[in-house]
Coordinates of C-alpha atoms in Angstrom, one line a residue:
X20 CA 16.1 -12.7 6.0
X21 CA 14.2 -10.0 5.3
X22 CA 16.4 -7.7 4.9
X23 CA 18.6 -9.6 2.5
X24 CA 15.4 -9.8 0.9
X25 CA 14.9 -6.0 1.1
X26 CA 17.8 -3.8 2.1
X27 CA 19.5 -4.5 -1.5
X28 CA 16.4 -2.2 -3.2
X29 CA 17.8 0.1 -1.8
X30 CA 20.8 0.4 -3.6
X31 CA 20.0 3.2 -5.5
X32 CA 17.9 5.0 -3.7
X33 CA 21.4 7.6 -2.7
X34 CA 22.8 8.8 -5.9
X35 CA 19.2 8.8 -7.6
X36 CA 17.5 10.4 -4.5
X37 CA 21.0 13.3 -4.3
X38 CA 20.5 13.4 -8.4
X39 CA 16.6 14.8 -8.3
X40 CA 17.6 17.0 -4.9
X41 CA 20.1 18.7 -8.1
X42 CA 17.6 18.7 -10.2
X43 CA 15.9 20.6 -8.1
X44 CA 13.8 18.5 -5.4
X45 CA 12.3 19.2 -2.5
X46 CA 13.6 16.7 -0.4
X47 CA 11.9 17.5 2.7
X48 CA 8.5 16.6 1.0
X49 CA 6.6 14.2 3.1
X50 CA 7.2 10.8 1.9
X51 CA 3.5 10.3 1.1
X52 CA 2.9 13.5 -1.5
X53 CA 4.2 13.4 -5.0
X54 CA 5.4 17.0 -5.1
X55 CA 3.9 20.1 -7.8
X56 CA 7.9 19.8 -9.7
X57 CA 8.7 17.3 -11.7
X58 CA 11.7 16.0 -9.7
X59 CA 9.2 16.5 -6.8
X60 CA 7.7 14.1 -8.4
X61 CA 10.7 11.2 -9.3
X62 CA 11.6 11.6 -5.8
X63 CA 7.8 10.0 -4.4
X64 CA 8.9 7.5 -7.0
X65 CA 11.8 6.7 -5.4
X66 CA 10.2 7.0 -2.2
X67 CA 7.2 5.1 -2.8
X68 CA 10.0 2.3 -3.1
X69 CA 11.5 2.6 0.4
X70 CA 7.5 2.7 1.8
X71 CA 7.3 -1.0 -0.8
X72 CA 10.2 -2.3 0.7
X73 CA 9.6 -1.0 4.0
X74 CA 6.5 -2.9 4.1
X75 CA 8.0 -5.9 2.3
X76 CA 10.7 -6.2 5.7
X77 CA 7.0 -6.3 8.1
X78 CA 6.1 -9.4 6.2
X79 CA 2.9 -7.5 4.3
X80 CA 2.0 -8.5 1.5
X81 CA -0.8 -6.5 -0.1
X82 CA 0.2 -3.7 1.1
X83 CA 3.5 -4.4 -0.2
X84 CA 2.0 -5.0 -4.0
X85 CA -0.2 -2.3 -3.6
X86 CA 2.5 0.7 -4.2
X87 CA 4.8 -1.9 -6.5
X88 CA 2.0 -2.1 -8.6
X89 CA 0.6 1.6 -8.9
X90 CA 4.0 2.8 -9.5
X91 CA 4.1 0.1 -12.0
X92 CA 0.9 1.6 -13.7
X93 CA 2.3 5.3 -13.0
X94 CA 5.3 5.1 -15.2
X95 CA 4.0 2.8 -17.7
X96 CA 1.8 5.3 -17.9
X97 CA 4.9 7.6 -18.4
X98 CA 6.5 5.5 -20.9
X99 CA 4.0 5.4 -22.7
X100 CA 3.2 9.0 -22.8
X101 CA 6.5 9.0 -24.3
X102 CA 6.7 6.3 -27.4
X103 CA 2.9 6.5 -28.2
X104 CA 2.9 2.8 -27.7
X105 CA -1.4 3.1 -26.5
X106 CA -3.4 0.1 -25.2
X107 CA -5.2 -1.6 -29.3
X108 CA -8.8 -2.3 -28.0
X109 CA -8.9 -5.9 -26.9
X110 CA -5.4 -6.0 -26.3
X111 CA -5.3 -7.2 -22.4
X112 CA -3.5 -5.5 -20.5
X113 CA -0.5 -8.0 -19.7
X114 CA 0.2 -8.5 -23.3
X115 CA -0.5 -4.4 -23.5
X116 CA 2.5 -4.5 -20.8
X117 CA 5.0 -7.0 -22.2
X118 CA 5.0 -4.6 -25.5
X119 CA 5.3 -1.7 -24.3
X120 CA 8.6 -2.5 -21.4
X121 CA 10.0 -4.6 -24.5
X122 CA 10.8 -2.9 -27.1
X123 CA 13.4 -2.2 -29.0
X124 CA 15.1 0.9 -27.3
X125 CA 13.7 1.1 -23.7
X126 CA 16.6 0.7 -21.7
X127 CA 15.2 -3.4 -20.2
X128 CA 15.6 -3.2 -16.2
X129 CA 18.7 -4.3 -14.6
X130 CA 18.4 -8.4 -13.2
X131 CA 14.6 -8.6 -13.8
X132 CA 14.0 -11.9 -16.1
X133 CA 10.4 -11.6 -15.9
X134 CA 8.4 -10.1 -18.3
X135 CA 6.6 -6.8 -16.8
X136 CA 3.1 -7.9 -17.8
X137 CA 3.6 -11.1 -16.0
X138 CA 5.4 -9.5 -12.4
X139 CA 1.6 -7.2 -12.8
X140 CA -0.4 -10.2 -13.1
X141 CA 1.4 -11.7 -10.5
X142 CA 0.5 -8.4 -8.3
X143 CA -3.4 -8.1 -9.2
X144 CA -4.0 -11.6 -9.0
X145 CA -2.1 -10.9 -4.9
X146 CA -4.3 -7.9 -4.2
X147 CA -7.6 -10.4 -5.3
X148 CA -7.2 -12.6 -3.0
X149 CA -6.0 -15.6 -5.1
X150 CA -2.4 -16.8 -7.5
X151 CA 1.1 -17.9 -6.6
X152 CA 1.9 -16.0 -4.2
X153 CA -1.5 -16.3 -2.0
X154 CA 0.9 -17.9 0.0
X155 CA 3.1 -14.7 1.1
X156 CA -0.6 -13.2 2.7
X157 CA -0.8 -16.8 5.0
X158 CA 3.1 -17.1 5.4
X159 CA 1.6 -13.0 6.6
X160 CA -1.7 -14.0 8.8
X161 CA -0.9 -17.5 9.8
X162 CA 3.0 -18.7 9.9
X163 CA 5.0 -15.8 10.5
X164 CA 7.3 -17.2 13.4
X165 CA 8.5 -19.7 10.3
X166 CA 11.5 -18.9 8.6
X167 CA 11.0 -17.8 4.9
X168 CA 11.0 -20.8 2.3
X169 CA 12.9 -20.7 -0.7
X170 CA 9.3 -20.2 -2.5
X171 CA 8.3 -17.2 -0.3
X172 CA 11.8 -16.1 -1.1
X173 CA 10.5 -16.3 -4.7
X174 CA 7.7 -14.6 -4.2
X175 CA 8.6 -11.3 -2.3
X176 CA 11.1 -11.7 -5.5
X177 CA 8.4 -11.3 -7.9
X178 CA 7.3 -7.5 -5.6
X179 CA 10.9 -6.2 -5.6
X180 CA 10.9 -7.3 -9.7
X181 CA 7.9 -4.9 -10.4
X182 CA 9.7 -2.3 -8.2
X183 CA 13.0 -2.8 -10.0
X184 CA 11.2 -1.9 -13.2
X185 CA 9.9 1.4 -11.2
X186 CA 13.0 2.0 -10.7
X187 CA 14.3 1.3 -13.5
X188 CA 12.7 4.0 -15.7
X189 CA 13.1 6.7 -12.5
X190 CA 16.4 7.0 -13.5
X191 CA 16.1 6.7 -16.9
X192 CA 13.1 10.4 -16.4
X193 CA 15.7 11.5 -14.5
X194 CA 18.5 11.1 -17.1
X195 CA 16.6 12.7 -19.0
X196 CA 15.4 15.8 -16.5
X197 CA 19.6 16.0 -16.9
X198 CA 19.7 16.3 -20.2
X199 CA 17.0 18.6 -20.9
X200 CA 18.5 20.9 -17.9
X201 CA 22.7 20.4 -19.8
X202 CA 23.3 18.4 -17.6
X203 CA 25.5 16.0 -19.0
X204 CA 27.6 14.8 -16.6
X205 CA 24.6 14.4 -14.3
X206 CA 22.9 12.7 -17.2
X207 CA 25.9 10.4 -17.7
X208 CA 25.8 9.4 -13.8
X209 CA 22.8 8.6 -13.7
X210 CA 22.9 5.9 -16.5
X211 CA 25.2 4.4 -14.2
X212 CA 23.5 4.0 -11.5
X213 CA 23.7 0.9 -9.9
X214 CA 19.8 -0.3 -8.9
X215 CA 19.9 -3.1 -7.0
X216 CA 23.8 -5.2 -5.3
X217 CA 23.6 -7.3 -2.4
X218 CA 23.9 -5.3 0.7
X219 CA 26.6 -4.4 2.7
X220 CA 25.6 -3.9 6.1
X221 CA 23.1 -4.7 8.8
X222 CA 20.5 -2.6 10.5
X223 CA 21.3 -3.7 14.0
X224 CA 17.6 -3.0 15.3
X225 CA 14.6 -2.4 12.7
X226 CA 11.9 -1.1 14.4
X227 CA 12.4 2.1 14.7
X228 CA 12.0 2.3 11.0
X229 CA 9.0 -0.4 10.5
X230 CA 7.1 0.4 13.2
X231 CA 3.6 2.3 12.5
X232 CA 3.1 6.2 13.6
X233 CA 0.7 5.6 15.7
X234 CA 1.1 9.5 18.7
X235 CA 2.7 7.4 21.3
X236 CA 5.2 5.4 18.9
X237 CA 5.7 9.4 17.5
X238 CA 6.8 11.0 21.1
X239 CA 8.8 8.5 22.5
X240 CA 12.6 10.7 22.3
X241 CA 14.1 6.7 22.1
X242 CA 12.5 7.3 18.1
X243 CA 13.2 10.5 16.6
X244 CA 16.1 10.5 17.9
X245 CA 18.2 7.5 15.8
X246 CA 15.8 8.7 13.2
X247 CA 16.9 12.5 12.6
X248 CA 21.0 10.5 13.8
X249 CA 20.0 9.2 10.1
X250 CA 18.1 11.9 8.7
X251 CA 21.5 13.9 9.6
X252 CA 24.3 11.4 8.5
X253 CA 22.0 11.2 5.4
X254 CA 22.0 15.5 4.8
X255 CA 26.2 15.6 6.2
X256 CA 26.7 13.0 3.4
X257 CA 24.9 14.7 0.2
X258 CA 27.0 18.1 2.0
X259 CA 29.7 16.5 1.4
X260 CA 29.4 15.6 -1.7
X261 CA 27.8 18.3 -3.2
X262 CA 31.3 20.6 -2.0
X263 CA 33.5 17.9 -3.2
X264 CA 34.4 16.2 -0.8
X265 CA 34.3 12.7 -0.5
X266 CA 32.2 11.5 2.3
X267 CA 33.1 10.4 6.3
X268 CA 30.5 7.9 6.4
X269 CA 31.0 5.0 4.3
X270 CA 29.1 3.9 1.2
X271 CA 28.2 0.7 2.5
X272 CA 25.9 2.8 4.8
X273 CA 24.5 4.9 3.1
X274 CA 21.2 2.8 2.4
X275 CA 20.8 2.9 4.9
X276 CA 20.7 6.8 6.1
X277 CA 18.5 7.0 3.3
X278 CA 16.0 4.6 4.9
X279 CA 16.1 6.9 7.4
X280 CA 15.8 10.2 6.1
X281 CA 12.4 8.6 4.7
X282 CA 11.3 7.8 8.0
X283 CA 12.2 11.2 9.6
X284 CA 10.9 12.5 7.3
X285 CA 7.3 10.1 7.6
X286 CA 7.6 11.3 11.6
X287 CA 7.7 14.7 10.7
X288 CA 4.7 14.8 8.8
X289 CA 2.5 12.4 11.3
X290 CA 3.7 15.0 14.5
X291 CA 2.6 17.6 12.0
X292 CA -0.6 16.0 10.9
X293 CA -1.5 15.3 15.3
X294 CA -0.7 19.0 15.5
X295 CA -3.3 19.6 13.1
X296 CA -5.4 17.6 14.1
X297 CA -5.6 19.1 17.8
X298 CA -5.8 22.6 16.4
X299 CA -8.8 21.5 13.9
X300 CA -11.0 19.9 16.0
X301 CA -10.8 21.4 19.2
X302 CA -13.1 20.6 22.1
X303 CA -13.9 17.6 20.5
X304 CA -10.4 16.4 19.7
X305 CA -9.8 12.6 21.5
X306 CA -6.2 12.5 22.6
X307 CA -7.0 8.6 22.8
X308 CA -8.3 8.3 19.5
X309 CA -6.2 6.8 17.0
X310 CA -5.5 4.3 19.0
X311 CA -8.8 3.7 20.0
X312 CA -8.9 3.0 16.3
X313 CA -5.8 1.4 15.7
X314 CA -7.5 -1.5 18.7
X315 CA -10.2 -2.1 16.9
X316 CA -8.7 -2.8 13.4
X317 CA -6.1 -5.1 15.4
X318 CA -8.9 -6.7 16.7
X319 CA -11.4 -7.2 13.6
X320 CA -7.3 -8.0 11.5
X321 CA -6.3 -10.6 14.3
X322 CA -9.9 -12.4 14.3
X323 CA -9.9 -13.0 10.8
X324 CA -6.9 -14.0 10.8
X325 CA -8.2 -16.3 13.0
X326 CA -11.0 -17.8 11.7
X327 CA -9.2 -17.9 8.2
X328 CA -7.1 -20.4 9.2
X329 CA -10.1 -22.8 11.1
X330 CA -11.6 -22.7 7.7
X331 CA -8.5 -23.4 5.3
X332 CA -8.1 -27.2 7.6
X333 CA -11.6 -27.7 5.6
X334 CA -11.0 -27.8 1.5
X335 CA -14.5 -26.9 0.7
X336 CA -14.0 -23.6 2.9
X337 CA -9.8 -22.9 0.6
X338 CA -11.8 -19.6 -0.2
X339 CA -13.3 -17.8 2.1
X340 CA -10.7 -19.0 4.1
X341 CA -8.4 -17.5 1.8
X342 CA -10.0 -14.0 1.5
X343 CA -10.4 -13.4 5.2
X344 CA -6.4 -13.7 5.4
X345 CA -6.2 -10.8 2.5
X346 CA -8.6 -9.0 4.7
X347 CA -6.3 -9.8 8.4
X348 CA -3.3 -8.3 5.5
X349 CA -4.8 -6.0 3.5
X350 CA -6.5 -4.2 6.5
X351 CA -3.2 -4.1 8.7
X352 CA -1.1 -2.3 5.7
X353 CA -4.1 -0.1 5.4
X354 CA -4.1 1.2 8.4
X355 CA -1.2 1.6 8.5
X356 CA -0.4 3.8 5.8
X357 CA -3.4 5.4 7.1
X358 CA -1.3 6.9 9.6
X359 CA 1.1 8.1 7.8
X360 CA -1.9 10.6 4.6
X361 CA -0.3 7.5 1.8
X362 CA -3.0 7.5 -0.4
X363 CA -2.7 4.0 -0.6
X364 CA -4.1 3.1 2.4
X365 CA -7.5 3.1 0.7
X366 CA -6.1 0.6 -2.5
X367 CA -5.4 -1.5 0.0
X368 CA -9.3 -1.4 1.4
X369 CA -10.5 -1.8 -2.0
X370 CA -9.4 -6.0 -1.6
X371 CA -10.5 -5.5 2.3
X372 CA -14.8 -5.2 0.6
X373 CA -13.8 -7.2 -2.3
X374 CA -12.6 -10.3 0.1
X375 CA -15.5 -9.3 2.8
X376 CA -17.7 -9.7 0.0
X377 CA -16.2 -12.6 -1.1
X378 CA -16.7 -13.7 2.8
X379 CA -19.7 -12.8 3.1
X380 CA -21.5 -14.7 -0.3
X381 CA -19.5 -17.2 0.0
X382 CA -21.0 -18.2 3.8
X383 CA -24.4 -16.0 2.6
X384 CA -25.2 -18.0 -0.4
X385 CA -21.9 -21.1 -1.0
X386 CA -23.7 -22.3 -5.0
X387 CA -23.3 -18.3 -6.0
X388 CA -19.8 -18.0 -5.1
X389 CA -18.8 -21.5 -6.3
X390 CA -20.2 -20.4 -9.6
X391 CA -18.6 -17.5 -9.3
X392 CA -14.6 -18.3 -8.5
X393 CA -15.1 -20.7 -11.9
X394 CA -15.9 -17.5 -13.1
X395 CA -11.6 -16.2 -14.7
X396 CA -13.2 -13.2 -15.0
X397 CA -14.9 -12.1 -12.2
X398 CA -15.0 -8.6 -11.0
X399 CA -15.1 -7.0 -7.7
X400 CA -18.4 -5.9 -7.9
X401 CA -19.2 -9.6 -8.7
X402 CA -18.6 -10.7 -4.7
X403 CA -20.0 -7.8 -3.6
X404 CA -23.5 -8.0 -5.4
X405 CA -22.6 -11.6 -4.4
X406 CA -22.9 -9.8 -1.1
X407 CA -26.0 -8.6 -1.4
X408 CA -24.4 -4.8 -1.3
X409 CA -25.0 -3.4 -5.0
X410 CA -25.9 -0.7 -2.7
X411 CA -22.0 -0.4 -1.7
X412 CA -20.8 0.0 -5.2
X413 CA -20.0 3.7 -5.2
X414 CA -17.7 2.9 -1.8
X415 CA -16.3 -0.5 -4.1
X416 CA -15.0 2.2 -6.6
X417 CA -14.0 4.7 -5.0
X418 CA -11.6 2.6 -3.6
X419 CA -10.3 1.0 -6.4
X420 CA -10.0 3.9 -7.8
X421 CA -6.9 4.4 -5.5
X422 CA -5.5 0.9 -6.0
X423 CA -4.6 2.0 -9.2
X424 CA -1.6 4.1 -10.0
X425 CA -2.3 5.6 -14.0
X426 CA -2.7 8.9 -14.9
X427 CA -6.2 8.1 -16.3
X428 CA -7.3 8.3 -12.2
X429 CA -7.6 10.3 -9.9
X430 CA -7.4 9.4 -6.6
X431 CA -8.8 14.1 -5.9
X432 CA -11.8 13.3 -6.6
X433 CA -12.1 9.2 -6.2
X434 CA -11.1 11.3 -2.0
X435 CA -14.4 13.1 -2.9
X436 CA -17.0 10.2 -2.8
X437 CA -15.0 8.7 -0.2
X438 CA -16.6 12.3 1.7
X439 CA -19.4 12.6 -0.3
X440 CA -20.3 8.7 1.6
X441 CA -20.1 9.8 5.5
X442 CA -23.0 10.6 7.9
X443 CA -22.7 14.3 9.4
X444 CA -23.6 17.5 9.5
X445 CA -19.8 19.4 9.9
X446 CA -19.4 19.8 5.6
X447 CA -16.1 21.2 6.8
X448 CA -14.5 18.4 8.8
X449 CA -16.1 16.4 6.4
X450 CA -13.7 17.5 3.9
X451 CA -10.5 15.6 6.1
X452 CA -12.4 12.9 7.6
X453 CA -12.9 11.3 4.4
X454 CA -10.6 8.1 4.5
X455 CA -10.9 8.1 8.3
X456 CA -14.5 6.4 7.4
X457 CA -14.1 4.3 5.4
X458 CA -11.4 3.1 7.7
X459 CA -13.6 3.1 10.7
X460 CA -16.8 1.1 7.7
X461 CA -15.1 -1.5 6.8
X462 CA -13.1 -2.2 10.5
X463 CA -16.4 -2.5 12.0
X464 CA -17.7 -4.2 8.0
X465 CA -15.1 -6.3 8.8
X466 CA -15.2 -6.8 13.0
X467 CA -19.0 -8.5 11.5
X468 CA -18.2 -10.9 9.5
X469 CA -15.7 -12.0 11.9
X470 CA -18.7 -12.5 13.7
X471 CA -21.1 -14.5 11.8
X472 CA -17.9 -16.5 11.1
X473 CA -17.5 -17.7 14.1
X474 CA -20.6 -18.8 14.9
X475 CA -20.2 -21.2 12.1
X476 CA -18.0 -22.4 14.9
X477 CA -20.2 -22.7 17.7
X478 CA -22.3 -19.9 19.1
X479 CA -20.6 -19.4 22.5
X480 CA -17.3 -18.2 20.2
X481 CA -19.0 -15.3 18.0
X482 CA -21.3 -14.5 21.3
X483 CA -17.5 -13.5 22.6
X484 CA -16.3 -11.2 20.3
X485 CA -19.4 -10.0 19.9
X486 CA -18.9 -8.8 23.6
X487 CA -14.8 -8.0 22.6
X488 CA -15.2 -5.7 20.1
X489 CA -18.8 -4.4 21.9
X490 CA -20.6 -5.1 18.4
X491 CA -24.4 -5.8 18.6
X492 CA -26.5 -7.3 15.2
X493 CA -29.5 -5.3 15.8
X494 CA -27.8 -1.6 16.4
X495 CA -24.5 -3.0 13.5
X496 CA -27.8 -4.1 10.6
X497 CA -29.1 -1.0 10.9
X498 CA -25.6 1.0 10.9
X499 CA -24.5 -1.1 7.8
X500 CA -28.0 -0.7 6.4
X501 CA -27.7 3.6 6.6
X502 CA -24.8 3.2 5.2
X503 CA -25.2 1.2 1.8
X504 CA -27.9 3.4 1.3
X505 CA -26.0 7.0 1.2
X506 CA -24.3 5.5 -0.1
X507 CA -26.7 4.9 -3.1
X508 CA -27.9 7.9 -2.9
X509 CA -25.0 9.4 -4.1
X510 CA -24.2 6.8 -6.6
X511 CA -23.2 9.1 -9.7
X512 CA -21.1 11.0 -8.0
X513 CA -18.4 10.9 -9.9
X514 CA -14.5 9.4 -9.5
X515 CA -12.5 11.1 -12.7

């Protein structure tokens, strides 16, 4: 079922990727990199759709929604620039997006009937741990053995529709770029590209396409071989078409080739990063470092999911249950994207830091939590302060920059804030470890909160979990206090 939902979104990948290459895009570029040229940037938009589809196929709604929303914001910014339709003072983002994309002259996204602003609102609500798409999170963390219901399918289609909106504008941008180069036939061809069609072939074994790029995975010959074969077939079809020949491979397979070529480039980038880190750290390089971090993330995420399921049984605890469920889903996506050097993993951590603060507020200050929940305009900062973490606002804001994709955001500057928060004397190495520190800090904070919530069901449960993850409450409090102080000390660090 999941392939029938996700693979149709890859229909246009091959023809639009070919068009981007004809316009000068480097299709050997790592998928996470937006590149130095406009054609590269458009190709990155195509890669982002594949990234989101992969997360959808893995039932990771937080990660898929982060990618879908940042792309929606990115291409809305481009449309705003070209149309001159600005957001007016007092106008909500939802209303502005509805007006922007409904403007005469804007090509309607293929088959998408929901107003764009409403799609944006649905994604945003999910990332804040509420709204009509929340059942997708529970399908991920608690009901994963169940078949998605028709309601789940409709919710996944909302994420898919947001991706179609972005694809529609990427198609327009590619056609415009072709016209500006005088490639009239190419422009006409691009404008006729169908964005979505029912999948006409299935991938018999998705594991190679979906598994996280851990070192133990990327070194397996059974991984590089199949993905390399898909990338080779993808290049073979492109070469045939560029030479004016009919490709030997049927067109039903082209979306799968694009998917495989994307994953092969991600694999090569991960292998290169792994070797580069080995060279950078020298004797300090830890062979099992990434796997150990992954294990800690799994233990934290799975415990968050377990506690969320326990809390869900009490109608009065649905809000902290939702919060911990989002933490479980968001942390997994954060680490999977981090493994691929994708900045949007930090956007997933924005959901994690907000929701772990929400859970903590419910545990320590339930009355304040009820008032915050009742406020329709509550912000992540409200939960951060409710949790007693006001000094952590810089980390919250920095991660928040990665959760958005408009031209107002600057991920490079936000990354500098993550670098500044670290506790390290090696300034040179710190430039490369800001995101890693943010990830490990959130794994630790979530683990501490899960242990505290487990105590509410029985101290023996919390103590057992602490022994597994090797957490001592006194030392944990000291470590979190030190993080709060560092973040407060660097609170004037610019983010844009």
